[in-house]
Tab-separated table of N, CA and C and ligand atoms in Angstrom:
chain	number	residue	atom	x	y	z
H	749	UNK	N	-59.548	-51.116	-30.616
H	749	UNK	CA	-59.839	-52.399	-29.991
H	749	UNK	C	-59.159	-52.478	-28.626
H	750	UNK	N	-59.756	-53.273	-27.752
H	750	UNK	CA	-59.141	-53.518	-26.441
H	750	UNK	C	-58.469	-54.889	-26.529
H	751	UNK	N	-57.177	-54.919	-26.292
H	751	UNK	CA	-56.394	-56.134	-26.553
H	751	UNK	C	-55.593	-56.537	-25.320
H	752	UNK	N	-55.730	-57.810	-24.905
H	752	UNK	CA	-54.887	-58.348	-23.830
H	752	UNK	C	-53.606	-58.861	-24.472
H	753	UNK	N	-52.477	-58.485	-23.878
H	753	UNK	CA	-51.167	-58.835	-24.452
H	753	UNK	C	-50.318	-59.515	-23.387
H	754	UNK	N	-49.758	-60.679	-23.728
H	754	UNK	CA	-48.913	-61.383	-22.764
H	754	UNK	C	-47.733	-62.049	-23.439
H	755	UNK	N	-46.675	-62.257	-22.651
H	755	UNK	CA	-45.494	-62.965	-23.179
H	755	UNK	C	-44.783	-63.656	-22.025
H	756	UNK	N	-43.840	-64.517	-22.392
H	756	UNK	CA	-42.896	-65.015	-21.389
H	756	UNK	C	-41.588	-64.208	-21.517
H	757	UNK	N	-40.562	-64.643	-20.765
H	757	UNK	CA	-39.282	-63.907	-20.767
H	757	UNK	C	-38.647	-63.839	-22.157
H	758	UNK	N	-38.836	-64.922	-22.947
H	758	UNK	CA	-38.195	-64.981	-24.269
H	758	UNK	C	-38.713	-63.875	-25.190
H	759	UNK	N	-39.895	-63.381	-24.901
H	759	UNK	CA	-40.516	-62.377	-25.773
H	759	UNK	C	-40.790	-61.074	-25.030
H	760	UNK	N	-40.122	-60.890	-23.903
H	760	UNK	CA	-40.362	-59.677	-23.107
H	760	UNK	C	-40.083	-58.404	-23.921
H	761	UNK	N	-38.979	-58.400	-24.629
H	761	UNK	CA	-38.636	-57.189	-25.403
H	761	UNK	C	-39.553	-57.023	-26.612
H	762	UNK	N	-39.892	-58.120	-27.252
H	762	UNK	CA	-40.823	-58.048	-28.393
H	762	UNK	C	-42.185	-57.547	-27.914
H	763	UNK	N	-42.602	-57.986	-26.731
H	763	UNK	CA	-43.901	-57.529	-26.197
H	763	UNK	C	-43.903	-56.014	-26.005
H	764	UNK	N	-42.802	-55.487	-25.482
H	764	UNK	CA	-42.731	-54.034	-25.267
H	764	UNK	C	-42.874	-53.300	-26.595
H	765	UNK	N	-42.247	-53.817	-27.623
H	765	UNK	CA	-42.326	-53.203	-28.955
H	765	UNK	C	-43.754	-53.290	-29.506
H	766	UNK	N	-44.343	-54.459	-29.385
H	766	UNK	CA	-45.700	-54.665	-29.923
H	766	UNK	C	-46.721	-53.833	-29.139
H	767	UNK	N	-46.509	-53.701	-27.853
H	767	UNK	CA	-47.417	-52.876	-27.038
H	767	UNK	C	-47.432	-51.434	-27.559
H	768	UNK	N	-46.247	-50.914	-27.782
H	768	UNK	CA	-46.126	-49.543	-28.281
H	768	UNK	C	-46.768	-49.421	-29.673
H	769	UNK	N	-46.531	-50.417	-30.487
H	769	UNK	CA	-47.086	-50.414	-31.846
H	769	UNK	C	-48.621	-50.429	-31.804
H	770	UNK	N	-49.168	-51.283	-30.954
H	770	UNK	CA	-50.630	-51.376	-30.848
H	770	UNK	C	-51.225	-50.071	-30.329
H	771	UNK	N	-50.600	-49.502	-29.319
H	771	UNK	CA	-51.123	-48.250	-28.748
H	771	UNK	C	-51.021	-47.104	-29.750
H	772	UNK	N	-49.926	-47.068	-30.490
H	772	UNK	CA	-49.784	-45.974	-31.459
H	772	UNK	C	-50.741	-46.146	-32.633
H	773	UNK	N	-51.305	-47.354	-32.788
H	773	UNK	CA	-52.319	-47.565	-33.830
H	773	UNK	C	-53.736	-47.369	-33.283
H	774	UNK	N	-53.839	-46.868	-32.051
H	774	UNK	CA	-55.157	-46.520	-31.513
H	774	UNK	C	-55.849	-47.592	-30.691
H	775	UNK	N	-55.134	-48.646	-30.344
H	775	UNK	CA	-55.730	-49.714	-29.530
H	775	UNK	C	-55.448	-49.499	-28.046
H	776	UNK	N	-56.330	-50.050	-27.221
H	776	UNK	CA	-56.066	-50.048	-25.775
H	776	UNK	C	-55.452	-51.401	-25.430
H	777	UNK	N	-54.322	-51.389	-24.736
H	777	UNK	CA	-53.613	-52.631	-24.442
H	777	UNK	C	-53.642	-52.929	-22.946
H	778	UNK	N	-54.070	-54.154	-22.612
H	778	UNK	CA	-53.989	-54.627	-21.230
H	778	UNK	C	-52.775	-55.558	-21.191
H	779	UNK	N	-51.692	-55.100	-20.588
H	779	UNK	CA	-50.446	-55.867	-20.538
H	779	UNK	C	-50.466	-56.756	-19.298
H	780	UNK	N	-50.608	-58.078	-19.508
H	780	UNK	CA	-50.727	-58.998	-18.369
H	780	UNK	C	-49.362	-59.523	-17.916
H	781	UNK	N	-48.275	-59.070	-18.536
H	781	UNK	CA	-46.937	-59.524	-18.169
H	781	UNK	C	-46.428	-60.547	-19.178
H	782	UNK	N	-45.279	-61.018	-18.987
H	782	UNK	CA	-44.381	-60.855	-17.889
H	782	UNK	C	-43.760	-59.449	-17.908
H	783	UNK	N	-43.249	-59.047	-16.754
H	783	UNK	CA	-42.748	-57.683	-16.639
H	783	UNK	C	-41.239	-57.603	-16.448
H	784	UNK	N	-40.523	-58.695	-16.765
H	784	UNK	CA	-39.054	-58.651	-16.705
H	784	UNK	C	-38.507	-59.792	-17.562
H	785	UNK	N	-37.180	-59.857	-17.690
H	785	UNK	CA	-36.577	-60.940	-18.474
H	785	UNK	C	-36.284	-62.174	-17.613
H	786	UNK	N	-36.728	-62.129	-16.369
H	786	UNK	CA	-36.535	-63.287	-15.491
H	786	UNK	C	-37.331	-64.474	-16.029
H	787	UNK	N	-36.727	-65.634	-16.003
H	787	UNK	CA	-37.363	-66.824	-16.568
H	787	UNK	C	-38.727	-67.096	-15.921
H	788	UNK	N	-39.702	-67.411	-16.754
H	788	UNK	CA	-41.057	-67.679	-16.259
H	788	UNK	C	-41.700	-68.733	-17.158
H	789	UNK	N	-42.948	-69.071	-16.881
H	789	UNK	CA	-43.626	-70.153	-17.604
H	789	UNK	C	-44.740	-69.594	-18.495
H	790	UNK	N	-44.625	-69.836	-19.801
H	790	UNK	CA	-45.596	-69.255	-20.747
H	790	UNK	C	-47.057	-69.641	-20.479
H	791	UNK	N	-47.358	-70.848	-19.930
H	791	UNK	CA	-48.785	-71.151	-19.710
H	791	UNK	C	-49.463	-70.172	-18.743
H	792	UNK	N	-48.691	-69.564	-17.843
H	792	UNK	CA	-49.288	-68.622	-16.885
H	792	UNK	C	-49.820	-67.375	-17.594
H	793	UNK	N	-49.139	-66.972	-18.651
H	793	UNK	CA	-49.568	-65.769	-19.384
H	793	UNK	C	-50.612	-66.126	-20.434
H	794	UNK	N	-50.511	-67.339	-20.960
H	794	UNK	CA	-51.571	-67.816	-21.874
H	794	UNK	C	-52.894	-67.859	-21.112
H	795	UNK	N	-52.840	-68.273	-19.856
H	795	UNK	CA	-54.064	-68.340	-19.048
H	795	UNK	C	-54.675	-66.949	-18.844
H	796	UNK	N	-53.848	-65.988	-18.481
H	796	UNK	CA	-54.368	-64.628	-18.219
H	796	UNK	C	-55.030	-64.047	-19.462
H	797	UNK	N	-54.389	-64.182	-20.596
H	797	UNK	CA	-54.948	-63.610	-21.831
H	797	UNK	C	-56.196	-64.404	-22.263
H	798	UNK	N	-56.131	-65.722	-22.162
H	798	UNK	CA	-57.279	-66.550	-22.569
H	798	UNK	C	-58.502	-66.230	-21.722
H	799	UNK	N	-58.331	-66.079	-20.424
H	799	UNK	CA	-59.477	-65.782	-19.551
H	799	UNK	C	-60.037	-64.390	-19.844
H	800	UNK	N	-59.173	-63.445	-20.183
H	800	UNK	CA	-59.652	-62.093	-20.522
H	800	UNK	C	-60.489	-62.128	-21.799
H	801	UNK	N	-60.047	-62.903	-22.777
H	801	UNK	CA	-60.806	-63.021	-24.035
H	801	UNK	C	-62.105	-63.782	-23.777
H	802	UNK	N	-61.995	-64.866	-23.031
H	802	UNK	CA	-63.156	-65.706	-22.726
H	802	UNK	C	-64.252	-64.906	-22.015
H	803	UNK	N	-63.863	-64.053	-21.094
H	803	UNK	CA	-64.847	-63.299	-20.298
H	803	UNK	C	-65.374	-62.080	-21.046
H	804	UNK	N	-64.748	-61.728	-22.150
H	804	UNK	CA	-65.218	-60.571	-22.925
H	804	UNK	C	-64.724	-59.240	-22.391
H	805	UNK	N	-63.795	-59.246	-21.450
H	805	UNK	CA	-63.255	-57.965	-20.959
H	805	UNK	C	-62.331	-57.320	-21.994
H	806	UNK	N	-61.880	-58.111	-22.963
H	806	UNK	CA	-61.123	-57.567	-24.104
H	806	UNK	C	-61.735	-58.131	-25.386
H	807	UNK	N	-61.453	-57.465	-26.508
H	807	UNK	CA	-61.956	-57.941	-27.796
H	807	UNK	C	-61.124	-59.106	-28.332
H	808	UNK	N	-59.817	-59.000	-28.147
H	808	UNK	CA	-58.906	-60.015	-28.691
H	808	UNK	C	-57.677	-60.121	-27.796
H	809	UNK	N	-56.847	-61.153	-28.060
H	809	UNK	CA	-55.612	-61.334	-27.311
H	809	UNK	C	-54.421	-61.568	-28.224
H	810	UNK	N	-53.245	-61.211	-27.729
H	810	UNK	CA	-51.992	-61.470	-28.442
H	810	UNK	C	-51.025	-62.117	-27.445
H	811	UNK	N	-50.435	-63.247	-27.837
H	811	UNK	CA	-49.495	-63.970	-26.981
H	811	UNK	C	-48.194	-64.210	-27.726
H	812	UNK	N	-47.082	-63.897	-27.080
H	812	UNK	CA	-45.779	-64.065	-27.720
H	812	UNK	C	-44.858	-64.858	-26.788
H	813	UNK	N	-44.249	-65.916	-27.327
H	813	UNK	CA	-43.180	-66.611	-26.599
H	813	UNK	C	-42.027	-66.778	-27.582
H	814	UNK	N	-41.098	-67.691	-27.311
H	814	UNK	CA	-39.962	-67.831	-28.212
H	814	UNK	C	-40.396	-68.214	-29.622
H	815	UNK	N	-41.275	-69.203	-29.698
H	815	UNK	CA	-41.729	-69.705	-30.997
H	815	UNK	C	-43.202	-69.431	-31.290
H	816	UNK	N	-43.960	-69.125	-30.262
H	816	UNK	CA	-45.417	-69.020	-30.400
H	816	UNK	C	-46.109	-70.364	-30.239
H	817	UNK	N	-45.322	-71.439	-30.236
H	817	UNK	CA	-45.908	-72.786	-30.159
H	817	UNK	C	-46.525	-73.074	-28.792
H	818	UNK	N	-45.736	-72.853	-27.746
H	818	UNK	CA	-46.240	-73.141	-26.402
H	818	UNK	C	-47.459	-72.303	-26.062
H	819	UNK	N	-47.414	-71.046	-26.426
H	819	UNK	CA	-48.549	-70.158	-26.156
H	819	UNK	C	-49.803	-70.649	-26.866
H	820	UNK	N	-49.663	-71.082	-28.122
H	820	UNK	CA	-50.857	-71.512	-28.850
H	820	UNK	C	-51.395	-72.820	-28.274
H	821	UNK	N	-50.498	-73.707	-27.905
H	821	UNK	CA	-50.960	-74.975	-27.306
H	821	UNK	C	-51.717	-74.702	-26.010
H	822	UNK	N	-51.150	-73.831	-25.185
H	822	UNK	CA	-51.775	-73.547	-23.880
H	822	UNK	C	-53.109	-72.818	-24.051
H	823	UNK	N	-53.139	-71.810	-24.897
H	823	UNK	CA	-54.359	-71.000	-25.042
H	823	UNK	C	-55.507	-71.820	-25.608
H	824	UNK	N	-55.195	-72.742	-26.507
H	824	UNK	CA	-56.260	-73.524	-27.144
H	824	UNK	C	-56.900	-74.551	-26.214
H	825	UNK	N	-56.401	-74.677	-24.995
H	825	UNK	CA	-57.057	-75.544	-24.001
H	825	UNK	C	-58.271	-74.863	-23.375
H	826	UNK	N	-58.425	-73.564	-23.588
H	826	UNK	CA	-59.509	-72.818	-22.946
H	826	UNK	C	-60.725	-72.771	-23.879
H	827	UNK	N	-61.871	-73.098	-23.315
H	827	UNK	CA	-63.104	-73.110	-24.097
H	827	UNK	C	-63.359	-71.749	-24.725
H	828	UNK	N	-63.687	-71.768	-25.987
H	828	UNK	CA	-64.016	-70.519	-26.676
H	828	UNK	C	-62.808	-69.811	-27.245
H	829	UNK	N	-61.627	-70.327	-26.946
H	829	UNK	CA	-60.408	-69.696	-27.480
H	829	UNK	C	-60.009	-70.377	-28.777
H	830	UNK	N	-59.762	-69.547	-29.769
H	830	UNK	CA	-59.257	-70.040	-31.052
H	830	UNK	C	-57.956	-69.266	-31.325
H	831	UNK	N	-56.871	-69.848	-30.806
H	831	UNK	CA	-55.568	-69.181	-30.901
H	831	UNK	C	-54.851	-69.645	-32.164
H	832	UNK	N	-54.333	-68.696	-32.929
H	832	UNK	CA	-53.670	-69.023	-34.191
H	832	UNK	C	-52.219	-68.543	-34.172
H	833	UNK	N	-51.318	-69.490	-34.403
H	833	UNK	CA	-49.896	-69.149	-34.555
H	833	UNK	C	-49.670	-68.811	-36.026
H	834	UNK	N	-49.385	-67.558	-36.291
H	834	UNK	CA	-49.281	-67.108	-37.685
H	834	UNK	C	-47.869	-66.637	-38.001
H	835	UNK	N	-47.297	-67.233	-39.030
H	835	UNK	CA	-45.949	-66.844	-39.469
H	835	UNK	C	-45.961	-66.097	-40.789
H	836	UNK	N	-47.136	-65.972	-41.398
H	836	UNK	CA	-47.231	-65.226	-42.657
H	836	UNK	C	-48.472	-64.339	-42.606
H	837	UNK	N	-48.492	-63.353	-43.487
H	837	UNK	CA	-49.662	-62.478	-43.573
H	837	UNK	C	-50.880	-63.257	-44.060
H	838	UNK	N	-50.643	-64.224	-44.942
H	838	UNK	CA	-51.759	-65.030	-45.465
H	838	UNK	C	-52.412	-65.843	-44.341
H	839	UNK	N	-51.584	-66.410	-43.476
H	839	UNK	CA	-52.143	-67.179	-42.357
H	839	UNK	C	-52.931	-66.264	-41.420
H	840	UNK	N	-52.414	-65.068	-41.198
H	840	UNK	CA	-53.123	-64.119	-40.320
H	840	UNK	C	-54.496	-63.796	-40.906
H	841	UNK	N	-54.538	-63.560	-42.201
H	841	UNK	CA	-55.787	-63.243	-42.861
H	841	UNK	C	-56.758	-64.431	-42.806
H	842	UNK	N	-56.269	-65.615	-43.169
H	842	UNK	CA	-57.155	-66.793	-43.198
H	842	UNK	C	-57.617	-67.207	-41.805
H	843	UNK	N	-56.768	-66.992	-40.807
H	843	UNK	CA	-57.187	-67.363	-39.442
H	843	UNK	C	-58.348	-66.511	-38.968
H	844	UNK	N	-58.477	-65.311	-39.532
H	844	UNK	CA	-59.618	-64.451	-39.219
H	844	UNK	C	-60.809	-64.785	-40.135
H	845	UNK	N	-60.560	-64.836	-41.436
H	845	UNK	CA	-61.643	-65.049	-42.405
H	845	UNK	C	-62.383	-66.362	-42.150
H	846	UNK	N	-61.631	-67.434	-41.931
H	846	UNK	CA	-62.240	-68.768	-41.832
H	846	UNK	C	-62.448	-69.240	-40.403
H	847	UNK	N	-61.491	-68.939	-39.523
H	847	UNK	CA	-61.513	-69.542	-38.176
H	847	UNK	C	-61.939	-68.592	-37.075
H	848	UNK	N	-62.154	-67.340	-37.412
H	848	UNK	CA	-62.512	-66.331	-36.409
H	848	UNK	C	-61.558	-66.396	-35.216
H	849	UNK	N	-60.260	-66.468	-35.491
H	849	UNK	CA	-59.279	-66.574	-34.397
H	849	UNK	C	-59.410	-65.365	-33.478
H	850	UNK	N	-59.362	-65.638	-32.185
H	850	UNK	CA	-59.499	-64.533	-31.231
H	850	UNK	C	-58.224	-64.268	-30.429
H	851	UNK	N	-57.220	-65.121	-30.613
H	851	UNK	CA	-55.893	-64.841	-30.050
H	851	UNK	C	-54.859	-65.083	-31.148
H	852	UNK	N	-53.951	-64.143	-31.298
H	852	UNK	CA	-52.845	-64.277	-32.250
H	852	UNK	C	-51.592	-64.643	-31.473
H	853	UNK	N	-50.911	-65.702	-31.909
H	853	UNK	CA	-49.649	-66.099	-31.277
H	853	UNK	C	-48.495	-65.805	-32.221
H	854	UNK	N	-47.419	-65.293	-31.640
H	854	UNK	CA	-46.244	-64.904	-32.419
H	854	UNK	C	-44.990	-65.455	-31.747
H	855	UNK	N	-43.914	-65.598	-32.529
H	855	UNK	CA	-42.659	-66.137	-32.002
H	855	UNK	C	-41.539	-65.114	-32.063
H	856	UNK	N	-41.065	-64.708	-30.908
H	856	UNK	CA	-40.031	-63.660	-30.865
H	856	UNK	C	-38.677	-64.144	-31.387
H	857	UNK	N	-38.450	-65.459	-31.310
H	857	UNK	CA	-37.167	-65.994	-31.784
H	857	UNK	C	-37.248	-66.469	-33.233
H	858	UNK	N	-38.430	-66.425	-33.806
H	858	UNK	CA	-38.605	-66.973	-35.161
H	858	UNK	C	-39.142	-65.952	-36.160
H	859	UNK	N	-39.504	-64.761	-35.673
H	859	UNK	CA	-40.074	-63.747	-36.550
H	859	UNK	C	-39.431	-62.392	-36.252
H	860	UNK	N	-39.277	-61.578	-37.275
H	860	UNK	CA	-38.753	-60.227	-37.048
H	860	UNK	C	-39.873	-59.339	-36.497
H	861	UNK	N	-39.480	-58.254	-35.863
H	861	UNK	CA	-40.484	-57.306	-35.351
H	861	UNK	C	-41.291	-56.714	-36.503
H	862	UNK	N	-40.626	-56.469	-37.624
H	862	UNK	CA	-41.335	-55.893	-38.776
H	862	UNK	C	-42.396	-56.854	-39.292
H	863	UNK	N	-42.072	-58.149	-39.340
H	863	UNK	CA	-43.064	-59.130	-39.792
H	863	UNK	C	-44.201	-59.250	-38.776
H	864	UNK	N	-43.854	-59.204	-37.498
H	864	UNK	CA	-44.907	-59.257	-36.466
H	864	UNK	C	-45.893	-58.107	-36.657
H	865	UNK	N	-45.390	-56.927	-36.923
H	865	UNK	CA	-46.267	-55.754	-37.119
H	865	UNK	C	-47.200	-55.964	-38.302
H	866	UNK	N	-46.662	-56.457	-39.409
H	866	UNK	CA	-47.487	-56.679	-40.606
H	866	UNK	C	-48.588	-57.706	-40.321
H	867	UNK	N	-48.182	-58.799	-39.685
H	867	UNK	CA	-49.134	-59.868	-39.362
H	867	UNK	C	-50.226	-59.335	-38.436
H	868	UNK	N	-49.811	-58.592	-37.449
H	868	UNK	CA	-50.729	-58.042	-36.456
H	868	UNK	C	-51.776	-57.127	-37.095
H	869	UNK	N	-51.350	-56.252	-37.962
H	869	UNK	CA	-52.298	-55.302	-38.559
H	869	UNK	C	-53.320	-56.014	-39.430
H	870	UNK	N	-52.860	-56.990	-40.204
H	870	UNK	CA	-53.802	-57.758	-41.038
H	870	UNK	C	-54.774	-58.518	-40.147
H	871	UNK	N	-54.246	-59.107	-39.106
H	871	UNK	CA	-55.083	-59.904	-38.200
H	871	UNK	C	-56.138	-59.021	-37.511
H	872	UNK	N	-55.763	-57.825	-37.139
H	872	UNK	CA	-56.719	-56.931	-36.463
H	872	UNK	C	-57.769	-56.395	-37.439
H	873	UNK	N	-57.390	-56.203	-38.684
H	873	UNK	CA	-58.287	-55.554	-39.650
H	873	UNK	C	-59.200	-56.522	-40.393
H	874	UNK	N	-58.903	-57.800	-40.348
H	874	UNK	CA	-59.673	-58.748	-41.163
H	874	UNK	C	-60.921	-59.226	-40.420
H	875	UNK	N	-62.038	-59.145	-41.131
H	875	UNK	CA	-63.336	-59.504	-40.541
H	875	UNK	C	-63.703	-60.942	-40.922
H	876	UNK	N	-64.194	-61.683	-39.957
H	876	UNK	CA	-64.605	-63.078	-40.154
H	876	UNK	C	-65.686	-63.162	-41.230
H	877	UNK	N	-65.592	-64.153	-42.098
H	877	UNK	CA	-66.581	-64.307	-43.170
H	877	UNK	C	-67.890	-64.923	-42.694
H	878	UNK	N	-67.859	-65.641	-41.569
H	878	UNK	CA	-69.087	-66.285	-41.089
H	878	UNK	C	-69.577	-67.311	-42.105
H	879	UNK	N	-70.898	-67.287	-42.375
H	879	UNK	CA	-71.511	-68.158	-43.390
H	879	UNK	C	-71.143	-69.623	-43.110
H	880	UNK	N	-70.571	-70.344	-44.090
H	880	UNK	CA	-70.273	-71.772	-43.890
H	880	UNK	C	-69.257	-71.999	-42.777
H	881	UNK	N	-68.450	-70.992	-42.515
H	881	UNK	CA	-67.429	-71.139	-41.469
H	881	UNK	C	-68.053	-71.097	-40.076
H	882	UNK	N	-69.235	-70.531	-39.968
H	882	UNK	CA	-69.892	-70.435	-38.657
H	882	UNK	C	-70.173	-71.827	-38.103
H	883	UNK	N	-70.634	-72.730	-38.970
H	883	UNK	CA	-70.937	-74.094	-38.519
H	883	UNK	C	-69.660	-74.786	-38.017
H	884	UNK	N	-68.577	-74.550	-38.702
H	884	UNK	CA	-67.320	-75.225	-38.348
H	884	UNK	C	-66.740	-74.678	-37.039
H	885	UNK	N	-66.811	-73.368	-36.904
H	885	UNK	CA	-66.315	-72.754	-35.662
H	885	UNK	C	-67.178	-73.198	-34.486
H	886	UNK	N	-68.482	-73.302	-34.746
H	886	UNK	CA	-69.383	-73.741	-33.679
H	886	UNK	C	-69.042	-75.169	-33.246
H	887	UNK	N	-68.633	-75.992	-34.193
H	887	UNK	CA	-68.248	-77.370	-33.849
H	887	UNK	C	-66.977	-77.397	-32.993
H	888	UNK	N	-66.045	-76.490	-33.263
H	888	UNK	CA	-64.836	-76.405	-32.419
H	888	UNK	C	-65.248	-76.041	-30.996
H	889	UNK	N	-66.082	-75.016	-30.899
H	889	UNK	CA	-66.396	-74.465	-29.578
H	889	UNK	C	-67.342	-75.351	-28.766
H	890	UNK	N	-68.113	-76.198	-29.438
H	890	UNK	CA	-69.065	-77.025	-28.693
H	890	UNK	C	-68.458	-78.374	-28.344
H	891	UNK	N	-67.195	-78.583	-28.649
H	891	UNK	CA	-66.558	-79.885	-28.436
H	891	UNK	C	-65.247	-79.709	-27.678
H	892	UNK	N	-65.320	-79.031	-26.505
H	892	UNK	CA	-64.072	-78.652	-25.849
H	892	UNK	C	-63.252	-79.799	-25.312
H	893	UNK	N	-63.874	-80.978	-25.079
H	893	UNK	CA	-63.091	-82.083	-24.534
H	893	UNK	C	-62.721	-83.119	-25.596
H	894	UNK	N	-62.996	-82.775	-26.831
H	894	UNK	CA	-62.611	-83.683	-27.905
H	894	UNK	C	-63.457	-84.947	-27.960
H	895	UNK	N	-64.677	-84.876	-27.393
H	895	UNK	CA	-65.541	-86.044	-27.451
H	895	UNK	C	-66.423	-85.940	-28.691
H	896	UNK	N	-66.269	-86.885	-29.587
H	896	UNK	CA	-67.020	-86.798	-30.842
H	896	UNK	C	-68.373	-87.465	-30.695
H	897	UNK	N	-69.362	-86.811	-31.276
H	897	UNK	CA	-70.723	-87.372	-31.243
H	897	UNK	C	-70.741	-88.674	-32.040
H	898	UNK	N	-71.588	-89.629	-31.619
H	898	UNK	CA	-71.713	-90.902	-32.342
H	898	UNK	C	-72.326	-90.651	-33.702
W	280	RB5	C1	-38.642	-70.548	-23.516
W	280	RB5	O1	-37.321	-70.925	-23.525
W	280	RB5	C2	-39.372	-71.159	-24.705
W	280	RB5	O2	-39.478	-72.538	-24.563
W	280	RB5	C3	-40.733	-70.531	-24.884
W	280	RB5	O3	-40.597	-69.151	-25.043
W	280	RB5	C4	-41.552	-70.985	-26.064
W	280	RB5	O4	-40.830	-70.903	-27.252
W	280	RB5	C5	-42.265	-72.255	-25.924
W	280	RB5	O5	-43.025	-72.704	-26.791
């Protein structure tokens, strides 16, 4: 798979580890930064990864910050992005099976590297079930401004 990977300073070291892990598992990684531990703003990297996923230049995206919270909030503002903050393997699996999540968010200060690897592999390997979930995902994607039909 071709995967866009981004982090802020809080997850710079975790990103380096995950990049190596993804590449050694046969994936192509587009590392959008950050490229140092200098303080930066996570929405800037959420934007780069979200736009790469949105445009189809990558298959999926991975975003890591201190908690994964800011990254998921920022990424989910982009149309067509379904970013899932997953802290368990079950959540990683369900976010794919039911929600067709296209960006995985992780927290470098709240999860171990070993748990991140497990979550990542399940998330990459799990195929969306479609069927009844297709209607629900379509409703998310067709309602980007939160305006509900009468
Ligand atoms: C940075 O200190 C921290 O706020 C950020 O990495 C992230 O956890 C935000 O949600």
